[in-house]
């Protein structure tokens, strides 16, 4: 069968032998995420029509207003993953602590933990701008047969076995990796099937787009200021174009296709930046590296960082390898 009309289901079956732990569990896990993505997509696409816009009246551990769709997406992913008895634990941006899942037989035989940002960029929901779900999957490290502990979630990104995102944009796409490259699947909403539309996605080695919230410019470290001025300078293939959607998944996806760099640096008002290491930076870093790109905190590889807290934040520079390296050069020289 040619790639062009392969479904996600067929792709998973064809490639599950590639995955060295493959007992079909990871395939079942990706399938569970596929189902949850369709359910959330349905809600996101009609958000403007039913009363689920606006905030749920609560704030999450990040101190951010929880949008109703945040809460719904969180519930749908947790419920879908729980029901399939593949996962022994879940951590979510919307949950203060991790969730331990006892399988039906109550002896914790499941091997995987999943970390999710159920609806990233949710502040864009009410203005009809693309949002996304980000997921990161690890094998547990504490003994099977025991309840998961925080240790199972605080693993460096290089230990991920799979990662990906769903982007609810002009079309809905599921983009993921299991360590054998990055593949993108587009949902045909008429029949609820994801088709392989972007096989073997790769970051162009360099690009002309830089994505950063320049409203924070005066608070940035000198190295970031110098890199932004470099991007804007009339020289060689510059000035670059500034594109910033305010939705990590959307900026990342565009930059992976066209070439570019996304930055969320630390600043005098956000000492560690804003993005969370475990369920935003690590999964996007895994995808970036699998797509021949790069992801760092400005100095070190994101996936080498040893996490210490579930919701910890790190500065994030991610995208075309040569652009990230140039930004790191300015950071090192400042
Ligand atoms: P700012 C969304 O809240 C998010 O986590 C990313 O998706 C996005 O890139 C960033 O924060 C936007 O943050 O401070 O520029 O509005």
Coordinates of C-alpha atoms and ligand atoms in Angstrom, one line a residue:
X1 CA 0.0 0.0 0.0
X2 CA 1.4 3.5 -0.9
X3 CA 1.8 5.9 2.0
X4 CA -0.8 8.3 0.7
X5 CA -3.9 6.5 1.9
X6 CA -2.5 4.5 4.8
X7 CA -4.6 5.0 8.0
X8 CA -3.1 5.5 11.4
X9 CA -4.4 2.1 12.4
X10 CA -2.5 0.4 9.6
X11 CA 0.6 2.4 10.2
X12 CA 0.6 1.4 13.9
X13 CA 0.3 -2.3 13.1
X14 CA 2.9 -2.2 10.4
X15 CA 5.4 -0.4 12.7
X16 CA 4.7 -2.0 16.1
X17 CA 7.4 -4.6 15.5
X18 CA 9.9 -1.7 15.2
X19 CA 9.3 -1.0 18.9
X20 CA 11.6 -3.2 20.9
X21 CA 9.1 -3.5 23.8
X22 CA 6.3 -4.2 21.4
X23 CA 3.8 -6.5 23.1
X24 CA 1.1 -4.4 21.4
X25 CA 0.7 -2.3 24.5
X26 CA 2.3 0.8 23.0
X27 CA 0.1 0.4 19.9
X28 CA -3.0 0.1 22.2
X29 CA -1.7 3.3 24.0
X30 CA -1.4 5.3 20.7
X31 CA -4.8 4.0 19.7
X32 CA -6.3 5.2 23.0
X33 CA -4.7 8.7 22.3
X34 CA -6.2 8.6 18.8
X35 CA -9.7 8.0 20.2
X36 CA -9.4 10.7 22.9
X37 CA -8.1 13.1 20.1
X38 CA -11.3 12.5 18.1
X39 CA -13.5 13.1 21.1
X40 CA -11.7 16.4 22.1
X41 CA -11.6 17.4 18.4
X42 CA -15.4 17.1 18.3
X43 CA -15.7 19.4 21.3
X44 CA -13.1 21.9 20.2
X45 CA -14.7 22.2 16.7
X46 CA -18.1 23.1 18.2
X47 CA -16.8 25.2 21.1
X48 CA -18.2 28.4 19.6
X49 CA -21.7 26.8 19.4
X50 CA -22.3 25.5 22.9
X51 CA -21.8 27.0 26.3
X52 CA -18.3 25.6 26.9
X53 CA -16.4 28.8 26.1
X54 CA -15.0 30.9 28.9
X55 CA -13.4 29.8 32.1
X56 CA -14.5 26.9 34.3
X57 CA -14.3 29.3 37.2
X58 CA -11.2 27.4 38.7
X59 CA -7.5 27.9 38.3
X60 CA -5.0 25.1 37.9
X61 CA -1.7 24.5 39.8
X62 CA -0.1 27.0 37.3
X63 CA -2.4 29.7 38.7
X64 CA -4.0 30.0 35.2
X65 CA -7.7 30.3 34.6
X66 CA -8.9 26.9 33.6
X67 CA -10.9 27.1 30.4
X68 CA -13.9 24.8 30.3
X69 CA -12.4 23.0 27.3
X70 CA -9.2 22.5 29.3
X71 CA -11.2 20.7 31.9
X72 CA -13.1 18.7 29.3
X73 CA -10.0 17.7 27.4
X74 CA -8.3 16.7 30.6
X75 CA -11.2 14.5 31.6
X76 CA -11.5 12.9 28.2
X77 CA -7.8 11.9 27.9
X78 CA -7.6 10.6 31.5
X79 CA -10.9 8.6 31.1
X80 CA -9.8 7.1 27.8
X81 CA -6.4 6.2 29.0
X82 CA -7.7 4.8 32.3
X83 CA -10.3 2.6 30.5
X84 CA -7.7 0.7 28.4
X85 CA -5.7 -0.8 31.2
X86 CA -2.4 0.0 29.5
X87 CA -1.3 2.8 31.7
X88 CA -0.3 2.7 35.4
X89 CA -0.1 6.4 35.9
X90 CA -1.0 9.8 34.4
X91 CA 0.3 13.3 35.1
X92 CA -1.4 16.3 33.6
X93 CA -0.9 20.1 33.5
X94 CA -4.5 20.3 34.9
X95 CA -3.8 17.9 37.9
X96 CA -1.9 19.1 40.9
X97 CA -0.5 15.5 41.5
X98 CA -0.1 12.4 39.4
X99 CA -2.9 9.9 39.1
X100 CA -2.1 6.2 40.0
X101 CA -4.2 3.8 38.0
X102 CA -5.0 0.4 39.4
X103 CA -5.8 -2.1 36.7
X104 CA -8.9 -4.2 37.0
X105 CA -6.9 -7.1 38.4
X106 CA -5.6 -4.6 41.0
X107 CA -2.0 -5.7 40.7
X108 CA -0.6 -2.8 38.7
X109 CA 0.7 -4.9 35.8
X110 CA 0.6 -2.0 33.3
X111 CA 4.0 -0.6 32.2
X112 CA 3.5 2.9 30.9
X113 CA 3.1 6.3 32.4
X114 CA 1.6 9.2 30.3
X115 CA 2.2 12.9 30.8
X116 CA -0.2 15.3 29.1
X117 CA -0.9 18.9 28.4
X118 CA -4.5 18.3 27.5
X119 CA -5.1 21.6 25.8
X120 CA -2.1 23.8 25.3
X121 CA -2.7 27.3 24.1
X122 CA -6.1 27.3 25.7
X123 CA -6.1 31.1 26.1
X124 CA -6.7 31.0 22.3
X125 CA -9.9 29.0 22.5
X126 CA -12.3 31.9 22.8
X127 CA -10.7 33.7 19.8
X128 CA -10.8 30.6 17.5
X129 CA -7.0 30.2 17.2
X130 CA -5.4 26.7 16.9
X131 CA -4.8 24.8 20.1
X132 CA -3.2 21.4 20.8
X133 CA -2.8 18.4 23.1
X134 CA 0.8 17.3 23.9
X135 CA 1.6 13.8 25.3
X136 CA 4.8 12.1 26.5
X137 CA 5.1 8.4 27.3
X138 CA 7.6 6.5 29.5
X139 CA 8.0 3.0 30.7
X140 CA 7.6 2.9 34.5
X141 CA 10.9 2.4 36.4
X142 CA 9.5 1.2 39.8
X143 CA 8.6 -2.5 40.0
X144 CA 5.6 -3.7 38.0
X145 CA 3.0 -4.9 40.5
X146 CA 3.4 -1.9 42.8
X147 CA 1.6 1.5 42.6
X148 CA 3.5 4.2 40.6
X149 CA 5.5 6.7 42.4
X150 CA 6.7 10.3 41.6
X151 CA 10.0 8.7 40.4
X152 CA 8.2 7.1 37.5
X153 CA 7.3 10.6 36.2
X154 CA 10.5 12.4 37.0
X155 CA 12.5 10.8 34.2
X156 CA 14.8 12.7 31.8
X157 CA 13.3 13.3 28.3
X158 CA 15.8 10.9 26.7
X159 CA 14.0 8.0 28.4
X160 CA 10.7 8.7 26.5
X161 CA 9.4 5.8 24.5
X162 CA 6.9 7.9 22.5
X163 CA 5.7 11.5 22.3
X164 CA 3.5 13.6 20.1
X165 CA 0.8 16.2 19.7
X166 CA -2.7 16.7 18.3
X167 CA -3.1 20.1 16.6
X168 CA -6.7 21.3 16.3
X169 CA -6.2 23.7 13.5
X170 CA -7.6 24.3 10.0
X171 CA -7.4 20.5 10.0
X172 CA -6.8 18.2 12.9
X173 CA -3.5 16.3 12.9
X174 CA -1.9 13.7 15.1
X175 CA 1.9 14.0 14.9
X176 CA 4.0 11.5 16.9
X177 CA 7.2 9.5 17.2
X178 CA 8.2 6.2 18.9
X179 CA 11.9 7.0 18.2
X180 CA 11.8 6.0 14.5
X181 CA 11.2 9.4 13.0
X182 CA 8.1 11.7 13.1
X183 CA 4.9 11.0 11.1
X184 CA 1.8 13.2 10.7
X185 CA -1.7 12.0 10.3
X186 CA -4.6 14.2 9.2
X187 CA -8.2 13.5 10.4
X188 CA -10.9 13.0 7.8
X189 CA -13.8 14.3 10.0
X190 CA -16.4 12.9 7.7
X191 CA -15.4 9.3 8.6
X192 CA -13.3 9.9 11.7
X193 CA -10.2 8.3 10.3
X194 CA -6.6 9.6 10.5
X195 CA -4.6 9.2 7.3
X196 CA -0.8 9.4 6.9
X197 CA -0.5 12.8 5.3
X198 CA 3.1 13.8 6.4
X199 CA 5.4 10.8 6.4
X200 CA 8.9 11.3 7.9
X201 CA 8.6 15.0 8.9
X202 CA 11.9 16.8 9.1
X203 CA 12.9 20.3 10.3
X204 CA 14.8 22.1 7.5
X205 CA 18.3 22.5 8.8
X206 CA 17.8 26.3 8.9
X207 CA 14.9 28.6 8.3
X208 CA 13.7 32.2 8.3
X209 CA 11.1 32.3 11.0
X210 CA 11.6 33.1 14.6
X211 CA 8.8 32.7 17.2
X212 CA 9.1 34.6 20.5
X213 CA 6.8 36.9 22.5
X214 CA 8.7 40.1 21.8
X215 CA 6.4 41.9 24.3
X216 CA 8.8 40.4 26.9
X217 CA 11.9 41.8 25.1
X218 CA 13.1 44.2 27.8
X219 CA 13.0 41.3 30.4
X220 CA 15.0 38.9 28.3
X221 CA 18.7 37.9 29.0
X222 CA 21.2 39.9 26.9
X223 CA 22.0 36.8 24.8
X224 CA 18.3 36.5 23.7
X225 CA 18.1 40.3 22.9
X226 CA 21.3 40.0 20.8
X227 CA 19.9 37.0 18.9
X228 CA 16.6 38.8 18.2
X229 CA 18.5 41.8 16.8
X230 CA 20.6 39.3 14.7
X231 CA 17.3 37.9 13.3
X232 CA 16.2 41.4 12.4
X233 CA 19.5 42.6 10.9
X234 CA 19.6 43.4 7.1
X235 CA 22.4 40.9 6.2
X236 CA 22.7 37.7 4.2
X237 CA 19.4 35.9 4.3
X238 CA 18.0 38.2 7.0
X239 CA 15.9 39.9 8.3
X240 CA 13.9 36.8 9.2
X241 CA 10.1 36.8 9.7
X242 CA 8.6 37.0 13.1
X243 CA 5.6 34.6 13.6
X244 CA 4.2 33.9 17.1
X245 CA 0.7 32.4 17.5
X246 CA 0.8 32.0 21.3
X247 CA 0.2 28.3 20.8
X248 CA 3.3 26.1 21.2
X249 CA 2.0 23.3 19.1
X250 CA 1.0 25.6 16.2
X251 CA 4.3 27.5 16.2
X252 CA 6.3 24.2 16.4
X253 CA 4.2 22.6 13.7
X254 CA 4.7 25.5 11.3
X255 CA 8.4 25.8 12.0
X256 CA 8.9 22.0 11.5
X257 CA 7.3 22.3 8.0
X258 CA 8.8 25.7 7.0
X259 CA 12.0 25.9 9.1
X260 CA 12.3 28.2 12.1
X261 CA 13.0 28.5 15.8
X262 CA 10.6 28.8 18.8
X263 CA 11.9 30.4 22.0
X264 CA 10.4 30.8 25.4
X265 CA 13.4 32.1 27.3
X266 CA 13.7 32.8 31.0
X267 CA 13.3 36.5 31.9
X268 CA 13.4 38.9 34.8
X269 CA 9.7 38.1 35.4
X270 CA 9.9 34.4 34.8
X271 CA 13.2 33.0 36.1
X272 CA 12.6 29.6 34.5
X273 CA 10.6 30.7 31.5
X274 CA 7.0 29.6 31.3
X275 CA 6.9 26.2 29.6
X276 CA 6.8 23.0 31.6
X277 CA 9.6 20.5 31.2
X278 CA 7.7 17.2 31.6
X279 CA 4.6 17.6 29.4
X280 CA 5.6 20.4 27.0
X281 CA 9.3 20.7 26.5
X282 CA 10.4 17.0 26.7
X283 CA 7.8 15.7 24.2
X284 CA 8.4 18.6 21.8
X285 CA 12.2 18.0 22.2
X286 CA 11.8 14.3 21.4
X287 CA 9.9 15.2 18.2
X288 CA 12.4 17.9 17.3
X289 CA 15.4 15.6 17.6
X290 CA 13.6 12.8 15.7
X291 CA 12.9 15.4 12.9
X292 CA 16.5 16.4 12.7
X293 CA 16.0 19.5 14.8
X294 CA 17.3 20.6 18.2
X295 CA 15.9 21.5 21.6
X296 CA 17.8 23.1 24.5
X297 CA 17.3 25.5 27.4
X298 CA 19.7 27.8 25.7
X299 CA 22.7 25.9 27.1
X300 CA 22.0 22.2 27.4
X301 CA 20.0 19.5 25.6
X302 CA 16.4 19.6 27.0
X303 CA 16.2 15.8 27.1
X304 CA 19.3 15.5 29.4
X305 CA 17.7 17.6 32.2
X306 CA 16.9 15.5 35.3
X307 CA 13.4 16.7 36.5
X308 CA 12.9 17.4 40.2
X309 CA 9.3 18.5 40.2
X310 CA 6.2 17.5 38.3
X311 CA 5.3 21.0 37.0
X312 CA 8.8 22.5 36.8
X313 CA 9.5 25.0 34.1
X314 CA 12.5 25.4 31.8
X315 CA 13.6 28.0 29.2
X316 CA 13.0 26.5 25.8
X317 CA 14.7 27.0 22.4
X318 CA 13.5 24.5 19.7
X319 CA 13.5 24.1 16.0
X320 CA 15.9 24.1 13.0
X321 CA 19.3 22.9 14.2
X322 CA 21.4 25.7 12.8
X323 CA 19.0 28.4 14.2
X324 CA 19.0 26.8 17.7
X325 CA 22.8 26.6 17.6
X326 CA 23.1 30.3 16.6
X327 CA 20.8 31.3 19.5
X328 CA 22.9 29.1 21.9
X329 CA 26.0 30.9 20.5
X330 CA 24.6 34.3 21.5
X331 CA 23.5 32.9 24.9
X332 CA 27.1 31.6 25.5
X333 CA 28.7 34.9 24.5
X334 CA 26.4 37.1 26.6
Ligands
LIG1 P1 2.8 34.0 26.3 C1 0.2 28.6 26.0 O1 -0.2 29.0 27.3 C2 1.7 28.4 26.1 O2 2.0 27.4 27.1 C3 2.3 28.0 24.8 O3 1.4 27.2 24.0 C4 2.6 29.3 24.1 O4 3.6 29.3 23.2 C5 2.9 30.2 25.3 O5 2.3 29.6 26.4 C6 2.4 31.6 25.1 O6 2.8 32.4 26.3 O7 3.4 34.4 27.6 O8 3.7 34.4 25.1 O9 1.4 34.4 26.1

